[in-house]
PDB file of C-alpha atoms in Angstrom:
ATOM      1  CA  MET A   1      69.257  74.555 181.430  1.00  0.00           C
ATOM      2  CA  ILE A   2      68.527  74.087 177.825  1.00  0.00           C
ATOM      3  CA  LYS A   3      70.166  76.541 175.752  1.00  0.00           C
ATOM      4  CA  THR A   4      68.114  79.164 173.070  1.00  0.00           C
ATOM      5  CA  SER A   5      68.150  78.199 170.032  1.00  0.00           C
ATOM      6  CA  PHE A   6      66.406  80.899 167.377  1.00  0.00           C
ATOM      7  CA  THR A   7      63.583  79.258 166.618  1.00  0.00           C
ATOM      8  CA  SER A   8      61.621  79.876 163.039  1.00  0.00           C
ATOM      9  CA  GLY A   9      57.941  79.182 162.767  1.00  0.00           C
ATOM     10  CA  ILE A  10      56.794  79.243 159.205  1.00  0.00           C
ATOM     11  CA  ILE A  11      52.902  79.370 158.687  1.00  0.00           C
ATOM     12  CA  LEU A  12      51.489  77.766 155.125  1.00  0.00           C
ATOM     13  CA  SER A  13      48.349  79.558 154.660  1.00  0.00           C
ATOM     14  CA  GLY A  14      48.763  79.471 149.631  1.00  0.00           C
ATOM     15  CA  GLY A  15      46.209  76.844 149.387  1.00  0.00           C
ATOM     16  CA  LYS A  16      43.246  77.335 147.608  1.00  0.00           C
ATOM     17  CA  SER A  17      40.349  76.401 150.438  1.00  0.00           C
ATOM     18  CA  GLU A  18      38.603  74.760 147.900  1.00  0.00           C
ATOM     19  CA  ARG A  19      36.474  72.551 150.236  1.00  0.00           C
ATOM     20  CA  MET A  20      35.974  74.716 152.433  1.00  0.00           C
ATOM     21  CA  ASN A  21      34.922  77.637 150.053  1.00  0.00           C
ATOM     22  CA  TYR A  22      36.021  80.018 152.398  1.00  0.00           C
ATOM     23  CA  PRO A  23      39.800  81.317 153.520  1.00  0.00           C
ATOM     24  CA  LYS A  24      41.014  79.369 156.419  1.00  0.00           C
ATOM     25  CA  ALA A  25      42.813  82.033 157.484  1.00  0.00           C
ATOM     26  CA  MET A  26      40.309  84.394 157.981  1.00  0.00           C
ATOM     27  CA  MET A  27      37.297  81.777 160.733  1.00  0.00           C
ATOM     28  CA  SER A  28      36.805  82.576 163.670  1.00  0.00           C
ATOM     29  CA  TRP A  29      39.141  80.712 166.385  1.00  0.00           C
ATOM     30  CA  ASP A  30      39.405  81.446 170.371  1.00  0.00           C
ATOM     31  CA  GLU A  31      38.054  85.177 170.144  1.00  0.00           C
ATOM     32  CA  ASP A  32      40.217  85.909 167.144  1.00  0.00           C
ATOM     33  CA  ILE A  33      40.393  84.726 163.240  1.00  0.00           C
ATOM     34  CA  LEU A  34      42.250  81.228 162.627  1.00  0.00           C
ATOM     35  CA  ILE A  35      45.845  83.085 161.168  1.00  0.00           C
ATOM     36  CA  ASN A  36      46.492  85.165 164.430  1.00  0.00           C
ATOM     37  CA  TYR A  37      45.438  82.206 166.588  1.00  0.00           C
ATOM     38  CA  GLN A  38      48.866  80.516 165.186  1.00  0.00           C
ATOM     39  CA  ILE A  39      51.056  83.385 165.081  1.00  0.00           C
ATOM     40  CA  ASN A  40      50.445  84.168 168.975  1.00  0.00           C
ATOM     41  CA  SER A  41      50.888  80.166 169.780  1.00  0.00           C
ATOM     42  CA  LEU A  42      54.249  80.224 167.902  1.00  0.00           C
ATOM     43  CA  ILE A  43      55.087  82.814 169.181  1.00  0.00           C
ATOM     44  CA  GLU A  44      54.104  82.137 173.027  1.00  0.00           C
ATOM     45  CA  ALA A  45      55.977  78.991 172.278  1.00  0.00           C
ATOM     46  CA  GLY A  46      58.924  80.234 171.694  1.00  0.00           C
ATOM     47  CA  CYS A  47      59.721  81.002 167.960  1.00  0.00           C
ATOM     48  CA  ASP A  48      61.637  84.339 167.234  1.00  0.00           C
ATOM     49  CA  GLU A  49      59.910  84.586 164.657  1.00  0.00           C
ATOM     50  CA  VAL A  50      57.323  83.754 162.367  1.00  0.00           C
ATOM     51  CA  ILE A  51      57.080  83.623 158.904  1.00  0.00           C
ATOM     52  CA  VAL A  52      53.006  83.196 156.978  1.00  0.00           C
ATOM     53  CA  VAL A  53      53.576  82.039 153.221  1.00  0.00           C
ATOM     54  CA  THR A  54      50.490  83.335 151.454  1.00  0.00           C
ATOM     55  CA  GLY A  55      48.889  82.587 148.194  1.00  0.00           C
ATOM     56  CA  LYS A  56      45.134  82.605 146.752  1.00  0.00           C
ATOM     57  CA  ASP A  57      44.300  85.039 150.176  1.00  0.00           C
ATOM     58  CA  HIS A  58      46.878  87.164 150.278  1.00  0.00           C
ATOM     59  CA  GLN A  59      45.536  90.778 150.116  1.00  0.00           C
ATOM     60  CA  ILE A  60      42.493  89.590 152.692  1.00  0.00           C
ATOM     61  CA  ILE A  61      45.664  87.907 154.947  1.00  0.00           C
ATOM     62  CA  LYS A  62      47.685  91.168 154.414  1.00  0.00           C
ATOM     63  CA  LYS A  63      44.677  93.399 155.747  1.00  0.00           C
ATOM     64  CA  ASN A  64      43.452  91.656 158.609  1.00  0.00           C
ATOM     65  CA  ILE A  65      46.990  89.632 160.050  1.00  0.00           C
ATOM     66  CA  ILE A  66      48.826  90.577 163.255  1.00  0.00           C
ATOM     67  CA  LYS A  67      51.160  93.522 163.195  1.00  0.00           C
ATOM     68  CA  ASN A  68      53.959  92.710 164.921  1.00  0.00           C
ATOM     69  CA  ASP A  69      58.453  92.728 164.712  1.00  0.00           C
ATOM     70  CA  GLN A  70      58.115  88.856 164.605  1.00  0.00           C
ATOM     71  CA  VAL A  71      55.684  88.681 161.824  1.00  0.00           C
ATOM     72  CA  LYS A  72      56.861  87.883 158.308  1.00  0.00           C
ATOM     73  CA  LEU A  73      54.642  87.681 155.555  1.00  0.00           C
ATOM     74  CA  ILE A  74      55.449  86.677 152.374  1.00  0.00           C
ATOM     75  CA  TYR A  75      53.277  85.984 148.861  1.00  0.00           C
ATOM     76  CA  ASN A  76      54.064  83.138 147.103  1.00  0.00           C
ATOM     77  CA  PRO A  77      52.950  83.586 143.010  1.00  0.00           C
ATOM     78  CA  SER A  78      53.779  79.687 143.054  1.00  0.00           C
ATOM     79  CA  TYR A  79      50.939  78.459 145.645  1.00  0.00           C
ATOM     80  CA  GLU A  80      49.146  76.769 142.358  1.00  0.00           C
ATOM     81  CA  LYS A  81      52.051  73.930 142.088  1.00  0.00           C
ATOM     82  CA  GLY A  82      51.422  72.549 145.537  1.00  0.00           C
ATOM     83  CA  LYS A  83      52.754  73.007 149.006  1.00  0.00           C
ATOM     84  CA  THR A  84      56.012  72.209 148.653  1.00  0.00           C
ATOM     85  CA  THR A  85      56.488  75.893 146.689  1.00  0.00           C
ATOM     86  CA  SER A  86      55.115  77.504 149.506  1.00  0.00           C
ATOM     87  CA  ILE A  87      57.635  75.870 152.177  1.00  0.00           C
ATOM     88  CA  LYS A  88      60.415  76.561 149.704  1.00  0.00           C
ATOM     89  CA  SER A  89      59.265  80.573 149.967  1.00  0.00           C
ATOM     90  CA  GLY A  90      59.244  80.904 154.030  1.00  0.00           C
ATOM     91  CA  LEU A  91      62.997  78.927 153.973  1.00  0.00           C
ATOM     92  CA  LYS A  92      64.115  81.415 151.497  1.00  0.00           C
ATOM     93  CA  ILE A  93      63.565  84.273 154.521  1.00  0.00           C
ATOM     94  CA  ILE A  94      64.159  82.709 157.291  1.00  0.00           C
ATOM     95  CA  SER A  95      66.815  84.697 159.761  1.00  0.00           C
ATOM     96  CA  GLU A  96      70.972  84.199 159.387  1.00  0.00           C
ATOM     97  CA  GLN A  97      70.381  82.940 163.313  1.00  0.00           C
ATOM     98  CA  THR A  98      67.799  80.582 162.785  1.00  0.00           C
ATOM     99  CA  GLU A  99      69.319  76.885 163.894  1.00  0.00           C
ATOM    100  CA  ILE A 100      65.660  75.327 164.672  1.00  0.00           C
ATOM    101  CA  ILE A 101      62.862  75.351 161.391  1.00  0.00           C
ATOM    102  CA  LEU A 102      59.415  75.114 162.742  1.00  0.00           C
ATOM    103  CA  ILE A 103      56.370  74.272 159.997  1.00  0.00           C
ATOM    104  CA  ILE A 104      53.223  74.238 160.260  1.00  0.00           C
ATOM    105  CA  ALA A 105      49.732  74.496 158.089  1.00  0.00           C
ATOM    106  CA  VAL A 106      47.174  77.486 159.240  1.00  0.00           C
ATOM    107  CA  ASP A 107      44.756  74.832 158.758  1.00  0.00           C
ATOM    108  CA  GLN A 108      46.276  72.890 161.828  1.00  0.00           C
ATOM    109  CA  PRO A 109      45.311  75.085 165.331  1.00  0.00           C
ATOM    110  CA  ARG A 110      47.592  73.771 168.350  1.00  0.00           C
ATOM    111  CA  PRO A 111      47.956  75.372 171.734  1.00  0.00           C
ATOM    112  CA  LYS A 112      51.240  77.300 172.764  1.00  0.00           C
ATOM    113  CA  SER A 113      51.610  74.485 175.313  1.00  0.00           C
ATOM    114  CA  ILE A 114      51.392  71.881 172.772  1.00  0.00           C
ATOM    115  CA  ILE A 115      54.167  74.060 170.062  1.00  0.00           C
ATOM    116  CA  GLU A 116      56.392  74.563 173.389  1.00  0.00           C
ATOM    117  CA  LYS A 117      56.004  71.239 174.048  1.00  0.00           C
ATOM    118  CA  ILE A 118      57.623  69.427 170.752  1.00  0.00           C
ATOM    119  CA  ILE A 119      60.305  72.430 170.384  1.00  0.00           C
ATOM    120  CA  THR A 120      61.598  71.772 174.222  1.00  0.00           C
ATOM    121  CA  PHE A 121      61.544  68.029 173.279  1.00  0.00           C
ATOM    122  CA  HIS A 122      63.533  68.712 170.026  1.00  0.00           C
ATOM    123  CA  LYS A 123      66.174  70.524 171.971  1.00  0.00           C
ATOM    124  CA  LYS A 124      66.764  67.940 174.592  1.00  0.00           C
ATOM    125  CA  ASN A 125      67.054  65.481 172.142  1.00  0.00           C
ATOM    126  CA  LYS A 126      69.300  67.654 169.097  1.00  0.00           C
ATOM    127  CA  SER A 127      67.736  65.483 166.282  1.00  0.00           C
ATOM    128  CA  ASP A 128      67.457  66.511 162.954  1.00  0.00           C
ATOM    129  CA  ILE A 129      63.637  65.938 162.418  1.00  0.00           C
ATOM    130  CA  THR A 130      60.901  66.397 165.265  1.00  0.00           C
ATOM    131  CA  TYR A 131      57.584  65.190 165.190  1.00  0.00           C
ATOM    132  CA  PRO A 132      54.224  64.340 168.079  1.00  0.00           C
ATOM    133  CA  ILE A 133      52.165  61.446 167.626  1.00  0.00           C
ATOM    134  CA  TYR A 134      48.857  60.675 168.465  1.00  0.00           C
ATOM    135  CA  LYS A 135      48.296  56.487 168.206  1.00  0.00           C
ATOM    136  CA  LYS A 136      51.288  55.564 166.716  1.00  0.00           C
ATOM    137  CA  ARG A 137      50.460  58.343 163.769  1.00  0.00           C
ATOM    138  CA  GLY A 138      52.679  61.263 163.112  1.00  0.00           C
ATOM    139  CA  GLY A 139      51.117  64.868 163.738  1.00  0.00           C
ATOM    140  CA  HIS A 140      52.388  68.005 163.108  1.00  0.00           C
ATOM    141  CA  PRO A 141      53.959  70.867 163.382  1.00  0.00           C
ATOM    142  CA  LEU A 142      57.387  69.429 162.555  1.00  0.00           C
ATOM    143  CA  ILE A 143      60.781  71.119 163.539  1.00  0.00           C
ATOM    144  CA  PHE A 144      63.716  70.600 161.617  1.00  0.00           C
ATOM    145  CA  SER A 145      67.413  71.407 162.925  1.00  0.00           C
ATOM    146  CA  LYS A 146      68.965  74.187 160.384  1.00  0.00           C
ATOM    147  CA  LYS A 147      71.450  71.033 159.118  1.00  0.00           C
ATOM    148  CA  MET A 148      68.348  69.851 156.899  1.00  0.00           C
ATOM    149  CA  LEU A 149      67.767  73.197 155.129  1.00  0.00           C
ATOM    150  CA  PRO A 150      69.577  72.089 152.075  1.00  0.00           C
ATOM    151  CA  GLU A 151      67.167  68.945 151.925  1.00  0.00           C
ATOM    152  CA  LEU A 152      63.960  70.880 152.659  1.00  0.00           C
ATOM    153  CA  LEU A 153      64.607  73.879 149.977  1.00  0.00           C
ATOM    154  CA  ASN A 154      65.590  70.370 148.055  1.00  0.00           C
ATOM    155  CA  ILE A 155      61.598  68.625 147.947  1.00  0.00           C
ATOM    156  CA  SER A 156      58.924  69.065 145.415  1.00  0.00           C
ATOM    157  CA  GLU A 157      55.872  68.071 144.570  1.00  0.00           C
ATOM    158  CA  GLU A 158      57.024  64.809 142.198  1.00  0.00           C
ATOM    159  CA  LYS A 159      59.546  63.733 145.221  1.00  0.00           C
ATOM    160  CA  LYS A 160      56.043  63.566 147.282  1.00  0.00           C
ATOM    161  CA  GLY A 161      57.146  66.954 149.491  1.00  0.00           C
ATOM    162  CA  ILE A 162      58.889  65.948 152.555  1.00  0.00           C
ATOM    163  CA  ARG A 163      57.658  63.128 152.720  1.00  0.00           C
ATOM    164  CA  GLU A 164      60.746  61.994 150.907  1.00  0.00           C
ATOM    165  CA  ILE A 165      62.567  63.700 153.625  1.00  0.00           C
ATOM    166  CA  PHE A 166      61.331  61.002 156.572  1.00  0.00           C
ATOM    167  CA  LYS A 167      61.282  58.016 154.043  1.00  0.00           C
ATOM    168  CA  SER A 168      65.472  58.915 154.329  1.00  0.00           C
ATOM    169  CA  ASN A 169      67.698  57.138 157.503  1.00  0.00           C
ATOM    170  CA  LYS A 170      70.026  59.713 157.039  1.00  0.00           C
ATOM    171  CA  PHE A 171      68.322  61.566 159.475  1.00  0.00           C
ATOM    172  CA  ILE A 172      67.616  61.102 163.085  1.00  0.00           C
ATOM    173  CA  HIS A 173      64.351  61.199 164.125  1.00  0.00           C
ATOM    174  CA  ALA A 174      62.573  61.943 167.035  1.00  0.00           C
ATOM    175  CA  LYS A 175      58.967  61.375 167.824  1.00  0.00           C
ATOM    176  CA  ILE A 176      56.969  62.689 171.560  1.00  0.00           C
ATOM    177  CA  ASP A 177      53.754  61.168 172.035  1.00  0.00           C
ATOM    178  CA  LEU A 178      51.732  63.772 173.680  1.00  0.00           C
ATOM    179  CA  SER A 179      48.486  61.421 173.942  1.00  0.00           C
ATOM    180  CA  ASN A 180      46.639  64.261 172.302  1.00  0.00           C
ATOM    181  CA  ILE A 181      44.415  63.898 169.641  1.00  0.00           C
ATOM    182  CA  ILE A 182      44.620  67.599 169.126  1.00  0.00           C
ATOM    183  CA  VAL A 183      49.327  67.149 166.968  1.00  0.00           C
ATOM    184  CA  ARG A 184      46.544  65.489 164.683  1.00  0.00           C
ATOM    185  CA  ILE A 185      43.623  68.457 163.580  1.00  0.00           C
ATOM    186  CA  ASP A 186      43.736  69.172 160.666  1.00  0.00           C
ATOM    187  CA  ILE A 187      40.853  71.634 158.920  1.00  0.00           C
ATOM    188  CA  ASN A 188      39.808  70.810 155.014  1.00  0.00           C
ATOM    189  CA  THR A 189      36.052  71.313 155.276  1.00  0.00           C
ATOM    190  CA  ILE A 190      33.153  72.504 157.943  1.00  0.00           C
ATOM    191  CA  GLU A 191      32.743  68.879 159.536  1.00  0.00           C
ATOM    192  CA  ASP A 192      36.605  69.111 160.850  1.00  0.00           C
ATOM    193  CA  TYR A 193      36.127  72.643 161.754  1.00  0.00           C
ATOM    194  CA  LYS A 194      33.474  71.415 164.216  1.00  0.00           C
ATOM    195  CA  LYS A 195      35.001  68.194 165.636  1.00  0.00           C
ATOM    196  CA  ALA A 196      38.103  70.881 165.906  1.00  0.00           C
ATOM    197  CA  VAL A 197      35.889  73.361 167.886  1.00  0.00           C
ATOM    198  CA  LYS A 198      34.532  70.782 170.055  1.00  0.00           C
ATOM    199  CA  ILE A 199      38.030  69.567 170.534  1.00  0.00           C
ATOM    200  CA  PHE A 200      39.854  72.727 171.794  1.00  0.00           C
ATOM    201  CA  SER A 201      36.348  73.724 173.878  1.00  0.00           C
ATOM    202  CA  LYS A 202      37.721  70.851 176.215  1.00  0.00           C
ATOM    203  CA  ILE A 203      41.381  72.233 176.388  1.00  0.00           C
TER     204      ILE A 203
END
């Protein structure tokens, strides 16, 4: 049996949604809105807490988000400076019990089954970094062991964010191939959204 490890999920929702011209978090998804789908998916997959990092759309997200003791909401006042600022905002309020950190963007919906498999794989392999792949290309969510926290808190836009960590050979990487295009879904435009809905409808 795999030892239980306190897992913190961070959902990044601080972007300006300029290409979508509509708050991505509020988009309709699976009989709910995208942000709530993501929260439920992470909790059901084994996250002990879910931290939602907001930016421009903080007030509308705050009003519509699931009210749950496992959910923390934090506003990133520096959201316009890039995704790294949102990642670090979320990391600063993770639980002291945290042993595993999962990071995903609000526009990267993943079903519970996918997230659960990746978390389980990470625990079994005891790697520093775990991520899914599809046709040899990396996907999301990204999972990090607690030892990576100092590295994550040191990322910056100038250093290409998390990519800088991935370039390093100091850490143990684990890739899981689920042979599922879902791990590559990223909704940036209305066309992306329509394609994603079609893919999810086949689950």
